[in-house]
Amino acid sequence: MGIGSEKTVTGWAARDASGVLSPYTYTLRNTGPEDVVIKVLYCGICHTDIHQTKNHLGMSNYPMVPGHEVVGEVVEVGSEVKRFTVGETVGAGCIVGSCRECGPCKSNIEQYCNKRIWSYNDVYTDGNPTQGGFASAMIVDHKFVVKIPAGLAPEQAAPLLCAGVTVYSPLKHFGLAESGLRGGILGLGGVGHMGVKIAKAMGHHVTVISSSDKKRTEAMEHLGADGYLVSSDEAAMAGALDSLDYIIDTVPVFHPLEPYLSLLKVHGKLILMGVINQPLQFVSPMVMLGRKTISGSFIGSIEETQEMLEFCEKRGLTSMIEMVKMEGVNEALERLERNDVRYRFVIDVAGSQLDA
Ligand SMILES: NC(=O)C1=CN([C@@H]2O[C@H](COP(=O)(O)OP(=O)(O)OC[C@H]3O[C@@H](n4cnc5c(N)ncnc54)[C@H](OP(=O)(O)O)[C@@H]3O)[C@@H](O)[C@H]2O)C=CC1
Ligand SMILES: O=C/C=C/c1ccc(O)c(O)c1
Ligand SMILES: [Zn+2]
Ligand SMILES: [Zn+2]
């Protein structure tokens, strides 16, 4: 892939809502003055990749190359790009564009821009479909590229670009970053395990709330959780009423909210992360009689992503990953959907035979 030439890349794309990926060759736009051309090294597999490739939200366009936890090497920069240099290790997440003029954009929370452009399954300003990081290369506007700190292994950094910032951002935004708080992490998966790590690093007492007992030992001994609740264990849940300042809810499917609202203290916050395309429900006294808050949160800003990466480097936080080659990506997606990963699959893209 020469400098300035048309860039033909190979990714693995879903062709339909079966979500099965296969090799797909396409071209990237010519390098614009503000573009960074990234040779992809690693890409995390987020549960959102399943939602999108399987059209769970009814907005999927095919062929779709997923992947928004991207770490790679800069191979070319546009004429206006000063912050990045060839050879540098960089990252890209869920968003690759925004309007730069609206309130959220001017407030540096561009992820909430109504004209945001998604890394994949969207249309770029040049009219072409955006494709993600399950591919040999990406081209991204430098404003949506972050530096990977030298102290973070690239493969470890990949899940931080979505899972990491997705928990870091709401903890900071909702005033939940100070030490001594009692937090709950509902669903111990890719986002959830980074929630435990980051909340512990902020000095919180952290309780994992899980759908089974299977992850108890790892949660307590490897991730450093202080407590572990199985959501179906009514006695244990009853023993934890009114005990948590917040819960980060990462469950990716429809689920009741009231058992978790009951765990919150007065003024507690339930922060919804899961991408669920069915209405959730609760009776209003469940929030009134404790002045509790139910909120959502969406990834984090580029500024927060860079801040989070440096937070993780400084505190030696890593993600717990299982590395796979692209040839095994469909099996990995199936295992992820079966809740059979500890805790994030990361594709060794540069080490894969993409044309398999
Ligand atoms: N809002 C945002 O910005 C973001 C949203 N997301 C969304 O958050 C959700 C989680 O993403 P991710 O962490 O990658 O997903 P994972 O699949 O890695 O983790 C989800 C966890 O939820 C629990 N879970 C899974 N299925 C069920 C079920 N049927 N009932 C109850 N609990 C279940 C499991 O934890 P356990 O075994 O402990 O029960 C599982 O590990 C997804 O919907 C994803 O799309 C992801 C990133 C950003
Ligand atoms: O995993 C990152 C993206 C999450 C997401 C949140 C909300 C939404 O509507 C999506 O399509 C994706
Ligand atoms: Zn994600
Ligand atoms: Zn905007």
Short mmCIF file of C-alpha atoms and ligand atoms in Angstrom, two decimals:
data_model
loop_
_atom_site.label_atom_id
_atom_site.label_comp_id
_atom_site.label_asym_id
_atom_site.label_seq_id
_atom_site.Cartn_x
_atom_site.Cartn_y
_atom_site.Cartn_z
CA MET A 1 0.00 0.00 0.00
CA GLY A 2 2.07 2.88 -1.32
CA ILE A 3 1.98 6.52 -0.17
CA GLY A 4 -0.90 8.45 -1.77
CA SER A 5 -1.95 5.53 -4.00
CA GLU A 6 -5.40 3.99 -3.94
CA LYS A 7 -5.47 1.65 -0.99
CA THR A 8 -6.91 -1.78 -1.56
CA VAL A 9 -7.53 -3.53 1.75
CA THR A 10 -8.90 -6.87 2.87
CA GLY A 11 -11.25 -7.15 5.80
CA TRP A 12 -13.70 -9.74 7.02
CA ALA A 13 -17.26 -8.64 6.38
CA ALA A 14 -20.73 -9.80 7.29
CA ARG A 15 -22.83 -10.15 4.14
CA ASP A 16 -26.19 -10.52 5.84
CA ALA A 17 -27.88 -10.76 9.23
CA SER A 18 -26.46 -14.24 9.81
CA GLY A 19 -23.47 -12.26 11.00
CA VAL A 20 -21.02 -14.73 9.44
CA LEU A 21 -17.85 -12.94 8.34
CA SER A 22 -15.78 -13.73 5.25
CA PRO A 23 -12.89 -12.05 3.40
CA TYR A 24 -13.90 -8.88 1.57
CA THR A 25 -11.66 -6.63 -0.52
CA TYR A 26 -12.43 -2.94 -0.91
CA THR A 27 -10.64 0.36 -1.42
CA LEU A 28 -10.01 3.15 1.09
CA ARG A 29 -10.31 6.80 0.17
CA ASN A 30 -7.23 8.67 -0.98
CA THR A 31 -5.40 10.19 1.95
CA GLY A 32 -6.84 13.62 2.70
CA PRO A 33 -4.88 16.43 4.40
CA GLU A 34 -6.32 15.51 7.83
CA ASP A 35 -6.23 11.75 7.44
CA VAL A 36 -4.15 9.13 9.22
CA VAL A 37 -3.63 5.82 7.45
CA ILE A 38 -3.42 3.00 9.99
CA LYS A 39 -2.07 -0.47 9.37
CA VAL A 40 -4.25 -2.47 11.77
CA LEU A 41 -2.35 -4.62 14.26
CA TYR A 42 -5.10 -5.66 16.69
CA CYS A 43 -8.84 -5.21 17.04
CA GLY A 44 -11.05 -6.10 20.01
CA ILE A 45 -14.37 -7.84 19.49
CA CYS A 46 -17.15 -5.92 21.26
CA HIS A 47 -20.63 -7.30 21.80
CA THR A 48 -21.85 -4.36 19.73
CA ASP A 49 -20.13 -6.02 16.76
CA ILE A 50 -22.64 -8.86 17.18
CA HIS A 51 -25.59 -6.48 17.47
CA GLN A 52 -24.50 -4.73 14.29
CA THR A 53 -23.49 -7.73 12.14
CA LYS A 54 -26.72 -9.55 13.12
CA ASN A 55 -28.85 -6.46 12.54
CA HIS A 56 -30.26 -6.47 16.07
CA LEU A 57 -31.04 -2.76 15.73
CA GLY A 58 -32.50 -3.03 12.23
CA MET A 59 -30.06 -0.51 10.75
CA SER A 60 -27.33 -2.73 9.37
CA ASN A 61 -25.93 -2.34 5.87
CA TYR A 62 -23.86 -5.02 4.18
CA PRO A 63 -21.09 -5.82 3.38
CA MET A 64 -20.11 -4.75 6.90
CA VAL A 65 -16.57 -4.95 8.27
CA PRO A 66 -17.01 -4.56 12.04
CA GLY A 67 -14.43 -3.54 14.63
CA HIS A 68 -14.10 -0.40 16.73
CA GLU A 69 -11.39 -1.31 19.21
CA VAL A 70 -8.58 -0.73 16.75
CA VAL A 71 -4.84 -0.45 17.45
CA GLY A 72 -2.37 -0.06 14.63
CA GLU A 73 0.71 1.59 13.18
CA VAL A 74 0.64 4.90 11.31
CA VAL A 75 1.82 4.29 7.72
CA GLU A 76 0.88 7.66 6.20
CA VAL A 77 -0.37 11.05 7.39
CA GLY A 78 -2.08 13.86 5.48
CA SER A 79 -0.36 17.20 4.88
CA GLU A 80 -2.17 18.93 7.77
CA VAL A 81 -1.56 16.20 10.35
CA LYS A 82 1.03 17.27 12.94
CA ARG A 83 0.15 15.18 16.03
CA PHE A 84 0.94 11.79 14.52
CA THR A 85 4.01 10.44 12.73
CA VAL A 86 4.68 7.39 10.59
CA GLY A 87 5.57 4.38 12.73
CA GLU A 88 3.61 5.57 15.78
CA THR A 89 1.18 3.21 17.54
CA VAL A 90 -2.31 4.68 17.53
CA GLY A 91 -5.92 3.73 18.22
CA ALA A 92 -9.37 4.33 16.78
CA GLY A 93 -12.75 3.62 18.39
CA CYS A 94 -16.45 3.83 17.55
CA ILE A 95 -16.64 7.26 15.95
CA VAL A 96 -14.60 8.60 13.01
CA GLY A 97 -16.42 11.86 12.32
CA SER A 98 -18.80 14.48 13.69
CA CYS A 99 -20.17 17.89 12.63
CA ARG A 100 -17.77 19.94 14.79
CA GLU A 101 -20.45 22.70 15.02
CA CYS A 102 -23.20 21.49 17.37
CA GLY A 103 -23.33 21.82 21.15
CA PRO A 104 -21.85 18.38 21.93
CA CYS A 105 -19.07 18.88 19.39
CA LYS A 106 -18.22 22.31 20.78
CA SER A 107 -18.30 20.80 24.29
CA ASN A 108 -15.87 18.02 23.33
CA ILE A 109 -18.44 15.30 23.79
CA GLU A 110 -18.64 14.65 20.04
CA GLN A 111 -19.88 11.12 20.60
CA TYR A 112 -23.27 12.71 21.27
CA CYS A 113 -23.28 14.62 17.97
CA ASN A 114 -26.40 13.83 15.94
CA LYS A 115 -24.22 13.78 12.83
CA ARG A 116 -21.57 11.48 14.28
CA ILE A 117 -20.07 9.05 11.80
CA TRP A 118 -19.61 5.51 13.07
CA SER A 119 -16.39 3.63 12.35
CA TYR A 120 -18.43 1.12 10.41
CA ASN A 121 -21.96 0.61 9.18
CA ASP A 122 -22.21 4.30 8.30
CA VAL A 123 -21.52 6.65 5.37
CA TYR A 124 -18.47 8.92 5.36
CA THR A 125 -18.48 12.54 4.12
CA ASP A 126 -17.23 11.28 0.75
CA GLY A 127 -20.38 9.17 0.32
CA ASN A 128 -18.61 5.85 0.80
CA PRO A 129 -19.48 3.27 3.48
CA THR A 130 -17.28 3.24 6.58
CA GLN A 131 -15.65 -0.06 7.42
CA GLY A 132 -14.07 -1.05 10.71
CA GLY A 133 -10.94 -2.62 12.12
CA PHE A 134 -11.42 -6.29 11.22
CA ALA A 135 -9.25 -5.33 8.26
CA SER A 136 -5.66 -4.77 7.18
CA ALA A 137 -5.98 -0.98 7.28
CA MET A 138 -8.23 1.96 8.11
CA ILE A 139 -8.08 5.62 7.19
CA VAL A 140 -9.27 7.95 9.97
CA ASP A 141 -9.46 11.73 10.41
CA HIS A 142 -6.71 12.62 12.89
CA LYS A 143 -9.27 14.24 15.25
CA PHE A 144 -10.61 10.73 15.95
CA VAL A 145 -7.24 9.02 16.44
CA VAL A 146 -5.58 8.57 19.84
CA LYS A 147 -2.00 7.86 20.87
CA ILE A 148 -1.38 4.48 22.52
CA PRO A 149 0.90 5.10 25.53
CA ALA A 150 4.23 3.29 25.33
CA GLY A 151 3.50 1.51 28.63
CA LEU A 152 0.45 -0.29 27.23
CA ALA A 153 0.91 -3.41 25.11
CA PRO A 154 -0.97 -2.77 21.86
CA GLU A 155 -3.07 -5.92 22.14
CA GLN A 156 -4.00 -4.96 25.69
CA ALA A 157 -4.88 -1.42 24.67
CA ALA A 158 -7.37 -2.46 21.98
CA PRO A 159 -10.31 -3.28 24.33
CA LEU A 160 -9.75 0.03 26.14
CA LEU A 161 -10.80 1.94 23.01
CA CYS A 162 -14.40 0.99 23.61
CA ALA A 163 -14.83 -1.14 26.75
CA GLY A 164 -12.39 0.96 28.74
CA VAL A 165 -13.68 4.42 27.89
CA THR A 166 -17.29 3.21 28.11
CA VAL A 167 -16.91 2.79 31.87
CA TYR A 168 -14.38 5.57 32.45
CA SER A 169 -16.58 8.25 30.90
CA PRO A 170 -19.75 7.85 33.02
CA LEU A 171 -17.77 7.42 36.23
CA LYS A 172 -16.12 10.76 35.53
CA HIS A 173 -19.27 12.47 34.22
CA PHE A 174 -21.60 11.42 37.05
CA GLY A 175 -19.19 12.41 39.83
CA LEU A 176 -18.36 8.79 40.59
CA ALA A 177 -14.59 8.99 40.28
CA GLU A 178 -13.71 9.80 43.89
CA SER A 179 -12.36 7.16 46.26
CA GLY A 180 -14.54 5.34 48.77
CA LEU A 181 -17.67 4.82 46.68
CA ARG A 182 -19.45 1.46 46.51
CA GLY A 183 -20.08 0.40 42.93
CA GLY A 184 -21.78 -2.52 41.21
CA ILE A 185 -20.81 -3.98 37.86
CA LEU A 186 -23.72 -5.89 36.32
CA GLY A 187 -22.49 -8.37 33.73
CA LEU A 188 -18.85 -9.41 33.87
CA GLY A 189 -17.84 -9.33 30.24
CA GLY A 190 -15.68 -7.10 28.10
CA VAL A 191 -17.08 -3.82 29.37
CA GLY A 192 -17.79 -5.23 32.82
CA HIS A 193 -14.29 -6.49 33.52
CA MET A 194 -12.82 -3.12 32.60
CA GLY A 195 -15.45 -1.61 34.88
CA VAL A 196 -14.11 -3.63 37.80
CA LYS A 197 -10.51 -2.70 37.03
CA ILE A 198 -11.14 1.01 36.52
CA ALA A 199 -13.50 1.35 39.49
CA LYS A 200 -10.98 -0.41 41.74
CA ALA A 201 -8.26 1.91 40.45
CA MET A 202 -10.50 4.83 41.46
CA GLY A 203 -10.59 3.43 45.00
CA HIS A 204 -14.12 2.00 44.97
CA HIS A 205 -15.51 -1.05 46.76
CA VAL A 206 -16.70 -3.07 43.76
CA THR A 207 -19.38 -5.75 43.68
CA VAL A 208 -19.85 -7.86 40.57
CA ILE A 209 -23.44 -8.85 39.88
CA SER A 210 -23.44 -11.84 37.57
CA SER A 211 -25.94 -14.23 36.02
CA SER A 212 -24.02 -17.22 37.38
CA ASP A 213 -21.47 -18.27 39.94
CA LYS A 214 -18.98 -19.27 37.22
CA LYS A 215 -16.93 -16.09 37.35
CA ARG A 216 -16.80 -15.65 41.14
CA THR A 217 -13.25 -16.90 41.72
CA GLU A 218 -11.77 -14.94 38.83
CA ALA A 219 -13.72 -11.81 39.73
CA MET A 220 -12.46 -11.86 43.31
CA GLU A 221 -8.95 -13.21 42.83
CA HIS A 222 -7.91 -11.96 39.40
CA LEU A 223 -9.92 -8.80 38.89
CA GLY A 224 -9.89 -7.68 42.52
CA ALA A 225 -13.64 -7.41 43.04
CA ASP A 226 -14.68 -7.01 46.68
CA GLY A 227 -18.06 -8.72 46.34
CA TYR A 228 -19.92 -11.03 44.02
CA LEU A 229 -23.67 -11.47 43.72
CA VAL A 230 -25.54 -13.96 41.57
CA SER A 231 -28.60 -12.06 40.39
CA SER A 232 -30.89 -15.11 40.80
CA ASP A 233 -29.80 -15.61 44.43
CA GLU A 234 -32.70 -13.80 46.12
CA ALA A 235 -31.24 -14.09 49.63
CA ALA A 236 -27.90 -12.65 48.57
CA MET A 237 -29.60 -9.85 46.62
CA ALA A 238 -31.82 -9.08 49.63
CA GLY A 239 -28.72 -8.84 51.77
CA ALA A 240 -27.33 -6.13 49.47
CA LEU A 241 -30.33 -3.76 49.39
CA ASP A 242 -29.55 -0.02 49.53
CA SER A 243 -25.81 -0.68 49.44
CA LEU A 244 -24.48 0.72 46.15
CA ASP A 245 -23.79 4.27 44.99
CA TYR A 246 -23.98 3.16 41.35
CA ILE A 247 -24.39 0.18 39.09
CA ILE A 248 -22.91 -0.03 35.62
CA ASP A 249 -25.34 -2.30 33.74
CA THR A 250 -23.71 -4.09 30.80
CA VAL A 251 -26.35 -6.78 30.19
CA PRO A 252 -26.83 -6.99 26.39
CA VAL A 253 -30.38 -8.33 26.43
CA PHE A 254 -33.79 -7.40 27.90
CA HIS A 255 -33.74 -7.75 31.68
CA PRO A 256 -35.66 -6.46 34.71
CA LEU A 257 -34.30 -3.26 36.28
CA GLU A 258 -36.07 -3.37 39.64
CA PRO A 259 -33.84 -5.98 41.30
CA TYR A 260 -30.89 -3.66 40.61
CA LEU A 261 -32.62 -0.38 41.45
CA SER A 262 -33.26 -1.99 44.88
CA LEU A 263 -29.51 -2.40 45.42
CA LEU A 264 -28.92 1.35 45.06
CA LYS A 265 -28.64 3.71 48.02
CA VAL A 266 -30.66 6.93 48.10
CA HIS A 267 -29.40 9.06 45.16
CA GLY A 268 -27.91 5.93 43.59
CA LYS A 269 -27.37 5.78 39.83
CA LEU A 270 -28.15 2.93 37.46
CA ILE A 271 -26.11 3.54 34.30
CA LEU A 272 -27.37 1.55 31.32
CA MET A 273 -24.74 0.42 28.81
CA GLY A 274 -26.34 -2.52 27.06
CA VAL A 275 -27.63 -1.97 23.52
CA ILE A 276 -31.12 -3.40 23.90
CA ASN A 277 -33.78 -2.87 21.27
CA GLN A 278 -36.74 -3.59 23.53
CA PRO A 279 -38.31 -1.20 26.05
CA LEU A 280 -37.11 -1.68 29.63
CA GLN A 281 -39.53 -1.11 32.50
CA PHE A 282 -39.82 -0.19 36.18
CA VAL A 283 -42.55 1.19 38.40
CA SER A 284 -41.98 4.86 39.23
CA PRO A 285 -41.80 4.46 43.05
CA MET A 286 -38.65 2.41 42.44
CA VAL A 287 -36.84 5.64 41.56
CA MET A 288 -38.98 8.17 43.46
CA LEU A 289 -38.59 6.64 46.94
CA GLY A 290 -34.83 6.96 46.79
CA ARG A 291 -34.40 9.88 44.37
CA LYS A 292 -32.53 7.41 42.18
CA THR A 293 -31.37 7.99 38.62
CA ILE A 294 -31.51 5.75 35.60
CA SER A 295 -29.22 6.98 32.85
CA GLY A 296 -27.53 5.80 29.72
CA SER A 297 -24.03 6.53 28.56
CA PHE A 298 -22.31 6.11 25.24
CA ILE A 299 -18.60 5.31 24.93
CA GLY A 300 -16.59 8.46 25.75
CA SER A 301 -15.12 11.40 23.88
CA ILE A 302 -11.77 11.28 22.10
CA GLU A 303 -10.43 13.50 24.87
CA GLU A 304 -11.70 11.05 27.52
CA THR A 305 -10.33 8.11 25.54
CA GLN A 306 -6.84 9.61 25.56
CA GLU A 307 -7.21 10.46 29.26
CA MET A 308 -8.39 6.92 30.06
CA LEU A 309 -5.48 5.34 28.18
CA GLU A 310 -3.04 7.41 30.22
CA PHE A 311 -4.97 6.57 33.43
CA CYS A 312 -4.62 2.86 32.61
CA GLU A 313 -0.93 3.15 31.74
CA LYS A 314 -0.17 5.08 34.95
CA ARG A 315 -1.94 2.47 37.09
CA GLY A 316 -0.74 -0.56 35.18
CA LEU A 317 -4.27 -1.53 34.19
CA THR A 318 -4.52 -4.14 31.46
CA SER A 319 -7.45 -5.88 29.84
CA MET A 320 -7.92 -9.65 30.16
CA ILE A 321 -7.91 -10.91 26.59
CA GLU A 322 -8.03 -14.04 24.50
CA MET A 323 -6.13 -13.57 21.27
CA VAL A 324 -7.54 -15.05 18.06
CA LYS A 325 -6.59 -14.99 14.40
CA MET A 326 -9.03 -13.65 11.84
CA GLU A 327 -9.51 -17.19 10.54
CA GLY A 328 -11.15 -17.97 13.90
CA VAL A 329 -13.28 -14.82 14.13
CA ASN A 330 -16.62 -16.52 13.45
CA GLU A 331 -15.98 -19.05 16.22
CA ALA A 332 -14.99 -16.17 18.51
CA LEU A 333 -18.22 -14.32 17.75
CA GLU A 334 -20.24 -17.46 18.47
CA ARG A 335 -18.38 -17.95 21.79
CA LEU A 336 -18.87 -14.30 22.71
CA GLU A 337 -22.61 -14.62 22.12
CA ARG A 338 -22.56 -17.75 24.33
CA ASN A 339 -20.82 -15.74 27.07
CA ASP A 340 -17.75 -17.93 26.65
CA VAL A 341 -14.81 -15.53 26.80
CA ARG A 342 -12.68 -14.17 29.65
CA TYR A 343 -13.16 -11.31 29.00
CA ARG A 344 -12.41 -9.80 25.57
CA PHE A 345 -11.41 -11.45 22.29
CA VAL A 346 -8.72 -9.52 20.47
CA ILE A 347 -7.96 -10.32 16.85
CA ASP A 348 -4.28 -10.46 15.90
CA VAL A 349 -5.09 -8.81 12.59
CA ALA A 350 -1.52 -8.26 11.38
CA GLY A 351 -0.71 -11.89 12.27
CA SER A 352 -3.69 -13.27 10.35
CA GLN A 353 -4.03 -14.60 6.81
CA LEU A 354 -6.82 -12.22 5.80
CA ASP A 355 -7.28 -13.65 2.34
CA ALA A 356 -7.91 -17.15 3.77
N1 LIG B 1 -23.17 2.19 25.69
C1 LIG B 1 -21.99 2.02 25.13
O1 LIG B 1 -21.26 2.97 24.85
C2 LIG B 1 -21.51 0.66 24.86
C3 LIG B 1 -22.40 -0.36 24.86
N2 LIG B 1 -21.97 -1.64 24.71
C4 LIG B 1 -22.97 -2.67 24.85
O2 LIG B 1 -22.88 -3.16 26.17
C5 LIG B 1 -23.24 -4.55 26.20
C6 LIG B 1 -22.09 -5.34 26.78
O3 LIG B 1 -21.00 -5.29 25.88
P1 LIG B 1 -19.76 -6.29 26.15
O4 LIG B 1 -19.24 -6.09 27.51
O5 LIG B 1 -18.87 -6.16 24.99
O6 LIG B 1 -20.52 -7.69 26.11
P2 LIG B 1 -20.06 -9.11 26.71
O7 LIG B 1 -20.87 -10.13 26.01
O8 LIG B 1 -18.59 -9.18 26.74
O9 LIG B 1 -20.55 -9.02 28.24
C7 LIG B 1 -21.90 -8.98 28.58
C8 LIG B 1 -22.06 -9.67 29.92
O10 LIG B 1 -23.46 -9.59 30.26
C9 LIG B 1 -23.85 -10.81 30.90
N3 LIG B 1 -24.90 -11.44 30.11
C10 LIG B 1 -24.77 -11.91 28.86
N4 LIG B 1 -25.94 -12.45 28.45
C11 LIG B 1 -26.79 -12.31 29.50
C12 LIG B 1 -28.15 -12.68 29.71
N5 LIG B 1 -28.86 -13.29 28.76
N6 LIG B 1 -28.72 -12.36 30.89
C13 LIG B 1 -28.00 -11.73 31.84
N7 LIG B 1 -26.70 -11.37 31.71
C14 LIG B 1 -26.13 -11.66 30.54
C15 LIG B 1 -22.61 -11.69 30.99
O11 LIG B 1 -22.02 -11.46 32.25
P3 LIG B 1 -22.21 -12.54 33.45
O12 LIG B 1 -21.66 -13.84 32.94
O13 LIG B 1 -21.42 -11.96 34.58
O14 LIG B 1 -23.67 -12.59 33.72
C16 LIG B 1 -21.72 -11.14 29.89
O15 LIG B 1 -20.37 -11.38 30.15
C17 LIG B 1 -23.60 -4.90 24.77
O16 LIG B 1 -24.98 -4.74 24.56
C18 LIG B 1 -22.84 -3.86 23.95
O17 LIG B 1 -23.46 -3.62 22.70
C19 LIG B 1 -20.64 -1.97 24.58
C20 LIG B 1 -19.70 -0.96 24.55
C21 LIG B 1 -20.10 0.43 24.61
O1 LIG B 2 -19.92 -0.58 21.49
C1 LIG B 2 -20.01 0.62 21.21
C2 LIG B 2 -21.25 1.18 20.66
C3 LIG B 2 -22.35 1.09 21.40
C4 LIG B 2 -23.65 1.53 20.91
C5 LIG B 2 -24.48 2.27 21.73
C6 LIG B 2 -25.72 2.67 21.31
C7 LIG B 2 -26.14 2.36 20.02
O2 LIG B 2 -27.36 2.73 19.55
C8 LIG B 2 -25.30 1.62 19.19
O3 LIG B 2 -25.73 1.34 17.94
C9 LIG B 2 -24.06 1.21 19.62
ZN ZN B 3 -17.98 -1.40 21.60
ZN ZN B 4 -21.79 17.79 16.15
#
